Amino acid sequence: MARIRPILSCLLLAGTLALYGAPKVTADEPQHLRLSIRALGMGNAFVAAANDESSLFYNPAGLASVKRSMFEILSVNATLNQNLIDLSQADSDESTAKMGEFVGEKLYVEAGTGLLSFTAPYWGYSFFNNLVLDQQVHNPTVPYFETLAYVQAGLIGGFAFTLWDQSLDVGVSMKYVQRAGIGKTVHIVDLLDDDFADNIQDEFVNTSRISPDVGVTYHYDRFYNAFLSFSAVMKNIGGMDFGSTGTLPTTIDFGVASESEVLGVDVIGAVDLVDATYQATEKKSFQRNLNMGMELGFWPRSNNHHALALRFGRKGPYTTTGLSLNPPYLPFMIDYASWSEEVGAAAGAKEDKRTSVQISFNF
C-alpha cells in the first residue's frame, strides 16, 4: 500500500488543478467493493438473479443457484465516465479546449482485478482489488474541491444451503478489505500552500475492516416455464468505516427475478429495490434505488455462462445495455456494459454516463 501513495497524491493534485474554476456539482454516490459488469448491463438488478461468482458481492444465497464450477485465473476490469473517454480521444491541441467543455461535470475512473477466484454450487471465494479516483468541484465563487482517491484489496468467501425441500436458500459471506487513500476537501487557498503535496500524503489513511453479508432466496415454481425467485440480503453488517475514504454502511436490498426458456433462449428478468432503508446516501429517492433489467442467454457453456448474452435495463432513472462474449473452447470471456450513475440531488437530475469492460480468463 505504501508504494501507491505517491501515485494517488499525483492524481489528486493533477485532478484538483485541472478542475480549477468549475461550477458547483452536487454529488452523492454509494460506494461498493466490486460491481459485476454482467449485472450493470441489466440495470444492476442482481439480488434475486445472482447465480454466478458475483453472488458473493450481491447476495450469497445466490451460490445455491450456481450450476457449474468455474475457476477464474485472472480478471481485469475498468470503468470510465464519458468525460474521461472524450478527453482521452482529443489530441494534444484540443485537450485544453476540451477541458472547458467539462466544466461542471464529474471525472471518474475505476480499475480492478480478480485473482484465483473459485465458484462452485453452494460455495466460493474471490481475491479482488481496485483503484478509484472520483473528483468533484463546489462553489464557483470560492471554489473548493472534494476528491476521493483510494486503492482497496480484499478476500471474500461464502457458502449457501437449502431448506424446505430446496425452496429456500440461505447464504452467508465474509469479507476482509484493506483500503488506503484519501478523501479530502481542498479550498482554493490550500493550493497556495508550499506544503500542499506533503499535507496530502500526511492525511492518507490505511485501514482494514471485516464484515459479513446474509441473504435469503425463496423459489416459487408453480408457473409453467417461469421460475420465480424472491430475495432479501443484508450487506456490510456492522458497517465498514474507512475513515476519510468513505463508508460501506449496513444496507438491506430486495429483489425479484424470473427465469424461463423461450425457443432455446434463456431469459432472466429482474427487479431490485436496493438500500431500502436509505443508508448509503443522504438523498432518499425510491426511483433512484429501483433497478430492473433482462438478460437473453444463448448457448450455455460449462463455465456457468453463455457463449453470447445480451442485456438491457434501467438503473434508477437511466437506461443500461450490455453483452458478453464467451467463445466455445477458449478460456476467456469479455463483458461490456454501458450505464449511468445518478450524481445529482434527485433521480434524473445529473446523469454521469459510464462504460465498463472486463476480460476474464477462466475454465
Coordinates of C-alpha atoms in Angstrom, one line a residue:
M1 CA 0.0 0.0 0.0
A2 CA 2.9 2.4 0.7
R3 CA 4.0 2.3 -2.9
I4 CA 0.8 3.7 -4.2
R5 CA 0.8 6.8 -2.0
P6 CA 2.9 9.0 -4.5
I7 CA 0.7 7.8 -7.4
L8 CA -2.5 8.8 -5.6
S9 CA -1.0 12.1 -4.5
C10 CA -0.2 13.0 -8.1
L11 CA -3.6 12.0 -9.3
L12 CA -5.2 14.1 -6.5
L13 CA -3.1 17.2 -7.2
A14 CA -3.4 16.9 -11.0
G15 CA -7.1 16.5 -10.9
T16 CA -7.6 19.4 -8.5
L17 CA -5.6 21.8 -10.7
A18 CA -7.4 20.6 -13.9
L19 CA -10.8 21.2 -12.4
Y20 CA -10.0 24.6 -11.0
G21 CA -12.7 27.1 -11.6
A22 CA -15.5 24.7 -12.4
P23 CA -19.0 25.5 -11.0
K24 CA -20.9 23.5 -8.4
V25 CA -21.7 19.8 -8.8
T26 CA -23.8 18.2 -6.2
A27 CA -23.0 14.5 -6.0
D28 CA -23.8 11.6 -3.7
E29 CA -22.7 8.2 -5.0
P30 CA -22.9 5.0 -3.0
Q31 CA -19.6 3.1 -2.6
H32 CA -19.1 -0.5 -3.5
L33 CA -16.5 -3.2 -3.3
R34 CA -16.9 -4.7 -6.7
L35 CA -19.7 -4.3 -9.3
S36 CA -20.5 -7.1 -11.7
I37 CA -20.2 -5.9 -15.4
R38 CA -22.9 -8.5 -16.2
A39 CA -25.2 -7.1 -13.6
L40 CA -24.6 -3.5 -14.7
G41 CA -25.7 -4.4 -18.2
M42 CA -29.1 -5.4 -16.8
G43 CA -29.6 -2.3 -14.6
N44 CA -27.6 -3.8 -11.7
A45 CA -30.7 -5.7 -10.8
F46 CA -29.0 -8.9 -9.5
V47 CA -30.1 -9.5 -5.9
A48 CA -32.5 -12.3 -6.9
A49 CA -30.9 -13.1 -10.2
A50 CA -27.4 -13.8 -8.8
N51 CA -26.3 -17.3 -10.0
D52 CA -22.5 -16.9 -10.7
E53 CA -19.3 -15.7 -9.0
S54 CA -20.8 -12.3 -8.4
S55 CA -23.2 -13.8 -5.9
L56 CA -20.5 -13.2 -3.3
F57 CA -20.9 -9.4 -3.7
Y58 CA -24.7 -9.2 -4.4
N59 CA -26.4 -12.0 -2.4
P60 CA -24.6 -15.0 -1.0
A61 CA -27.8 -17.1 -1.2
G62 CA -27.2 -17.0 -5.0
L63 CA -24.4 -19.5 -4.5
A64 CA -27.1 -22.2 -4.2
S65 CA -28.1 -21.3 -7.8
V66 CA -24.7 -21.8 -9.2
K67 CA -25.0 -24.8 -11.6
R68 CA -21.4 -25.4 -12.6
S69 CA -17.9 -24.7 -11.1
M70 CA -15.7 -22.0 -12.5
F71 CA -12.1 -21.2 -11.7
E72 CA -11.2 -17.6 -12.6
I73 CA -7.4 -17.4 -13.0
L74 CA -7.4 -13.6 -13.7
S75 CA -9.9 -10.9 -14.5
V76 CA -9.2 -7.3 -15.4
N77 CA -11.8 -4.6 -15.5
A78 CA -12.0 -0.8 -16.0
T79 CA -14.8 1.8 -15.8
L80 CA -14.5 5.3 -17.2
N81 CA -17.1 8.0 -17.3
Q82 CA -17.9 9.7 -20.6
N83 CA -16.0 12.8 -19.8
L84 CA -12.7 11.0 -19.4
I85 CA -13.4 9.0 -22.6
D86 CA -14.0 12.2 -24.5
L87 CA -10.8 13.8 -23.1
S88 CA -8.7 10.8 -24.0
Q89 CA -9.9 10.9 -27.6
A90 CA -8.8 14.5 -28.0
D91 CA -5.4 15.3 -29.5
S92 CA -2.9 17.5 -27.6
D93 CA -4.0 20.7 -29.3
E94 CA -7.7 20.0 -28.4
S95 CA -7.2 18.8 -24.8
T96 CA -7.1 22.2 -23.2
A97 CA -10.2 23.3 -25.1
K98 CA -11.9 20.1 -24.4
M99 CA -11.4 20.6 -20.7
G100 CA -13.5 23.7 -20.9
E101 CA -16.4 21.6 -22.1
F102 CA -16.3 19.5 -18.9
V103 CA -16.8 22.4 -16.6
G104 CA -19.3 21.4 -14.0
E105 CA -19.0 17.7 -14.8
K106 CA -17.6 14.8 -12.9
L107 CA -14.4 12.9 -13.5
Y108 CA -14.4 9.2 -12.5
V109 CA -12.2 6.2 -13.2
E110 CA -12.0 2.8 -11.6
A111 CA -9.8 -0.2 -12.4
G112 CA -9.6 -3.5 -10.7
T113 CA -8.5 -7.2 -10.9
G114 CA -9.7 -10.5 -9.6
L115 CA -7.2 -13.3 -9.0
L116 CA -7.5 -17.1 -8.4
S117 CA -11.3 -17.0 -7.6
F118 CA -13.3 -20.1 -7.5
T119 CA -17.1 -20.6 -7.5
A120 CA -19.0 -23.9 -7.2
P121 CA -22.5 -24.9 -6.3
Y122 CA -23.1 -23.7 -2.7
W123 CA -19.7 -22.1 -2.1
G124 CA -17.0 -19.8 -3.5
Y125 CA -14.2 -17.3 -2.8
S126 CA -12.6 -14.4 -4.5
F127 CA -9.5 -12.2 -4.2
F128 CA -10.0 -8.7 -5.6
N129 CA -8.6 -5.2 -5.7
N130 CA -9.4 -2.0 -7.3
L131 CA -8.4 1.7 -7.6
V132 CA -11.0 4.6 -7.6
L133 CA -10.5 8.2 -8.4
D134 CA -13.6 10.4 -8.0
Q135 CA -13.4 14.2 -8.2
Q136 CA -16.0 17.0 -7.9
V137 CA -15.9 20.7 -7.6
H138 CA -18.2 23.0 -5.5
N139 CA -18.9 26.8 -5.2
P140 CA -17.9 28.7 -8.4
T141 CA -17.2 31.9 -6.3
V142 CA -14.7 30.5 -3.9
P143 CA -14.0 27.0 -5.3
Y144 CA -13.3 24.0 -3.1
F145 CA -12.7 20.5 -4.3
E146 CA -13.9 17.2 -3.0
T147 CA -11.6 14.4 -4.0
L148 CA -11.8 10.7 -3.3
A149 CA -8.8 8.5 -4.3
Y150 CA -8.1 5.1 -2.9
V151 CA -7.0 1.5 -3.6
Q152 CA -8.5 -1.4 -1.8
A153 CA -7.8 -5.1 -1.8
G154 CA -9.7 -7.9 -0.1
L155 CA -10.8 -11.5 0.2
I156 CA -14.4 -12.6 0.2
G157 CA -15.7 -16.1 0.7
G158 CA -19.2 -17.6 1.3
F159 CA -21.5 -20.6 1.3
A160 CA -25.1 -21.4 0.9
F161 CA -27.5 -24.2 1.9
T162 CA -31.1 -25.0 1.1
L163 CA -34.2 -25.7 3.3
W164 CA -37.9 -26.6 2.8
D165 CA -37.3 -29.1 0.0
Q166 CA -34.9 -26.8 -1.8
S167 CA -37.4 -23.9 -1.9
L168 CA -35.5 -21.6 0.5
D169 CA -31.8 -20.8 0.0
V170 CA -29.7 -19.2 2.8
G171 CA -26.3 -17.8 2.2
V172 CA -23.6 -16.2 4.3
S173 CA -20.4 -14.5 3.2
M174 CA -17.5 -12.8 5.0
K175 CA -15.2 -10.2 3.5
Y176 CA -11.9 -8.7 4.6
V177 CA -11.0 -5.4 3.0
Q178 CA -7.9 -3.2 3.3
R179 CA -8.2 0.3 1.9
A180 CA -5.6 3.0 1.6
G181 CA -6.1 6.5 0.2
I182 CA -7.6 9.9 1.0
G183 CA -10.9 11.7 0.9
K184 CA -10.2 15.4 1.2
T185 CA -11.9 18.8 0.8
V186 CA -9.4 21.3 -0.7
H187 CA -10.1 25.0 -0.6
I188 CA -8.5 27.3 -3.2
V189 CA -6.2 28.9 -0.6
D190 CA -4.8 25.4 0.1
L191 CA -3.3 25.3 -3.4
L192 CA -1.1 28.3 -2.5
D193 CA 0.5 26.4 0.4
D194 CA 4.0 25.2 -0.4
D195 CA 3.4 22.1 1.8
F196 CA 0.2 21.1 0.0
A197 CA 1.5 17.9 -1.6
D198 CA 3.2 16.9 1.7
N199 CA 0.0 17.5 3.6
I200 CA -1.9 15.3 1.3
Q201 CA 0.4 12.4 2.0
D202 CA 0.2 13.0 5.7
E203 CA -3.6 12.7 5.6
F204 CA -3.5 9.3 3.9
V205 CA -5.5 6.6 5.7
N206 CA -4.7 2.9 5.7
T207 CA -7.2 0.7 7.4
S208 CA -8.8 -2.7 7.2
R209 CA -12.3 -3.9 8.0
I210 CA -14.2 -7.3 8.3
S211 CA -17.9 -7.6 7.7
P212 CA -20.5 -10.4 6.8
D213 CA -23.4 -10.5 4.5
V214 CA -26.5 -12.6 4.9
G215 CA -29.0 -13.3 2.2
V216 CA -32.1 -15.5 1.5
T217 CA -33.9 -16.5 -1.6
Y218 CA -37.3 -18.2 -1.9
H219 CA -38.0 -20.1 -5.1
Y220 CA -41.6 -20.4 -6.5
D221 CA -42.0 -22.8 -9.5
R222 CA -45.8 -23.2 -9.7
F223 CA -46.0 -21.3 -13.0
Y224 CA -45.2 -23.1 -16.2
N225 CA -41.8 -22.1 -17.7
A226 CA -41.4 -19.2 -15.3
F227 CA -39.3 -19.9 -12.2
L228 CA -39.7 -17.0 -9.7
S229 CA -37.2 -16.0 -7.0
F230 CA -37.8 -13.6 -4.1
S231 CA -34.7 -12.4 -2.3
A232 CA -33.5 -10.2 0.5
V233 CA -30.0 -9.5 1.6
M234 CA -28.4 -7.6 4.5
K235 CA -24.9 -6.4 3.4
N236 CA -22.0 -5.0 5.4
I237 CA -23.4 -6.0 8.7
G238 CA -22.0 -3.7 11.4
G239 CA -20.7 -1.3 8.7
M240 CA -17.3 -0.8 7.2
D241 CA -15.8 2.6 8.1
F242 CA -12.7 3.5 6.1
G243 CA -12.3 7.0 7.6
S244 CA -11.9 9.8 5.1
T245 CA -12.1 7.4 2.1
G246 CA -15.7 6.5 2.8
T247 CA -18.1 4.1 4.5
L248 CA -20.0 1.0 3.4
P249 CA -23.0 1.1 5.8
T250 CA -25.3 -1.8 6.6
T251 CA -27.9 -1.9 3.8
I252 CA -30.9 -4.1 3.0
D253 CA -31.7 -5.0 -0.6
F254 CA -34.8 -6.8 -2.0
G255 CA -35.1 -8.5 -5.4
V256 CA -37.5 -10.4 -7.6
A257 CA -36.3 -12.4 -10.6
S258 CA -37.8 -14.9 -13.1
E259 CA -36.1 -17.5 -15.3
S260 CA -37.6 -19.1 -18.4
E261 CA -36.6 -20.6 -21.7
V262 CA -38.1 -19.3 -25.0
L263 CA -37.2 -21.0 -28.2
G264 CA -33.9 -22.2 -26.8
V265 CA -33.0 -18.8 -25.3
D266 CA -32.5 -18.5 -21.6
V267 CA -34.3 -15.4 -20.4
I268 CA -33.8 -13.7 -17.0
G269 CA -35.8 -10.8 -15.8
A270 CA -35.1 -9.0 -12.5
V271 CA -36.3 -6.0 -10.4
D272 CA -34.4 -4.8 -7.3
L273 CA -35.0 -2.2 -4.6
V274 CA -31.5 -1.6 -3.2
D275 CA -30.7 0.2 0.0
A276 CA -34.3 0.1 1.1
T277 CA -33.6 2.0 4.3
Y278 CA -31.6 4.7 2.6
Q279 CA -28.3 4.2 4.5
A280 CA -25.8 4.5 1.6
T281 CA -26.8 8.1 0.5
E282 CA -28.2 11.1 2.3
K283 CA -30.7 11.7 -0.6
K284 CA -33.7 9.5 -0.3
S285 CA -35.3 8.5 -3.6
F286 CA -37.4 5.5 -4.4
Q287 CA -36.8 5.9 -8.2
R288 CA -33.0 6.2 -7.7
N289 CA -32.9 2.9 -5.8
L290 CA -35.2 0.9 -8.2
N291 CA -33.3 -1.2 -10.7
M292 CA -34.6 -3.5 -13.3
G293 CA -33.2 -5.5 -16.2
M294 CA -33.3 -8.5 -18.5
E295 CA -30.7 -10.9 -20.0
L296 CA -31.0 -13.1 -23.1
G297 CA -28.5 -16.0 -23.0
F298 CA -27.6 -18.1 -26.0
W299 CA -25.7 -21.5 -25.9
P300 CA -24.8 -22.3 -22.3
R301 CA -21.2 -23.2 -21.6
S302 CA -19.6 -25.3 -18.9
N303 CA -18.2 -22.3 -17.0
N304 CA -21.7 -21.3 -15.9
H305 CA -22.1 -18.6 -18.5
H306 CA -23.5 -18.3 -22.1
A307 CA -21.4 -18.1 -25.2
L308 CA -23.4 -14.9 -26.0
A309 CA -25.5 -12.9 -23.7
L310 CA -27.4 -9.6 -24.5
R311 CA -28.7 -7.4 -21.7
F312 CA -30.6 -4.2 -21.1
G313 CA -32.3 -2.5 -18.2
R314 CA -32.8 0.6 -16.1
K315 CA -30.5 1.6 -13.2
G316 CA -32.6 4.1 -11.3
P317 CA -33.8 6.6 -14.0
Y318 CA -31.2 5.7 -16.7
T319 CA -31.0 3.0 -19.4
T320 CA -28.3 0.4 -19.4
T321 CA -27.1 -2.1 -22.0
G322 CA -24.5 -4.9 -22.0
L323 CA -23.2 -8.0 -23.6
S324 CA -20.9 -10.9 -23.0
L325 CA -18.8 -13.0 -25.4
N326 CA -17.7 -16.3 -24.1
P327 CA -16.3 -18.2 -27.1
P328 CA -16.6 -22.1 -27.0
Y329 CA -13.3 -23.9 -26.5
L330 CA -11.5 -20.7 -25.4
P331 CA -10.7 -19.9 -21.7
F332 CA -11.7 -16.3 -21.7
M333 CA -14.7 -14.1 -21.5
I334 CA -15.4 -10.4 -22.4
D335 CA -18.1 -8.4 -20.6
Y336 CA -19.3 -4.9 -21.6
A337 CA -21.8 -2.6 -20.1
S338 CA -22.9 1.0 -20.8
W339 CA -24.7 2.5 -17.8
S340 CA -25.2 5.7 -15.8
E341 CA -24.8 6.8 -12.2
E342 CA -27.0 9.4 -10.6
V343 CA -24.7 12.1 -9.1
G344 CA -27.3 14.8 -8.6
A345 CA -29.6 15.8 -5.8
A346 CA -32.6 13.7 -7.1
A347 CA -33.3 10.9 -9.6
G348 CA -32.9 12.2 -13.1
A349 CA -31.1 15.4 -12.0
K350 CA -27.5 14.7 -13.0
E351 CA -26.6 11.7 -15.2
D352 CA -23.0 10.5 -15.3
K353 CA -22.6 8.2 -18.3
R354 CA -20.1 5.3 -17.8
T355 CA -18.6 2.4 -19.8
S356 CA -17.3 -0.8 -18.1
V357 CA -15.3 -3.6 -19.7
Q358 CA -13.9 -6.8 -18.2
I359 CA -11.7 -9.6 -19.6
S360 CA -11.5 -12.7 -17.5
F361 CA -9.5 -15.9 -18.1
N362 CA -11.3 -18.9 -16.7
F363 CA -12.3 -22.5 -17.1

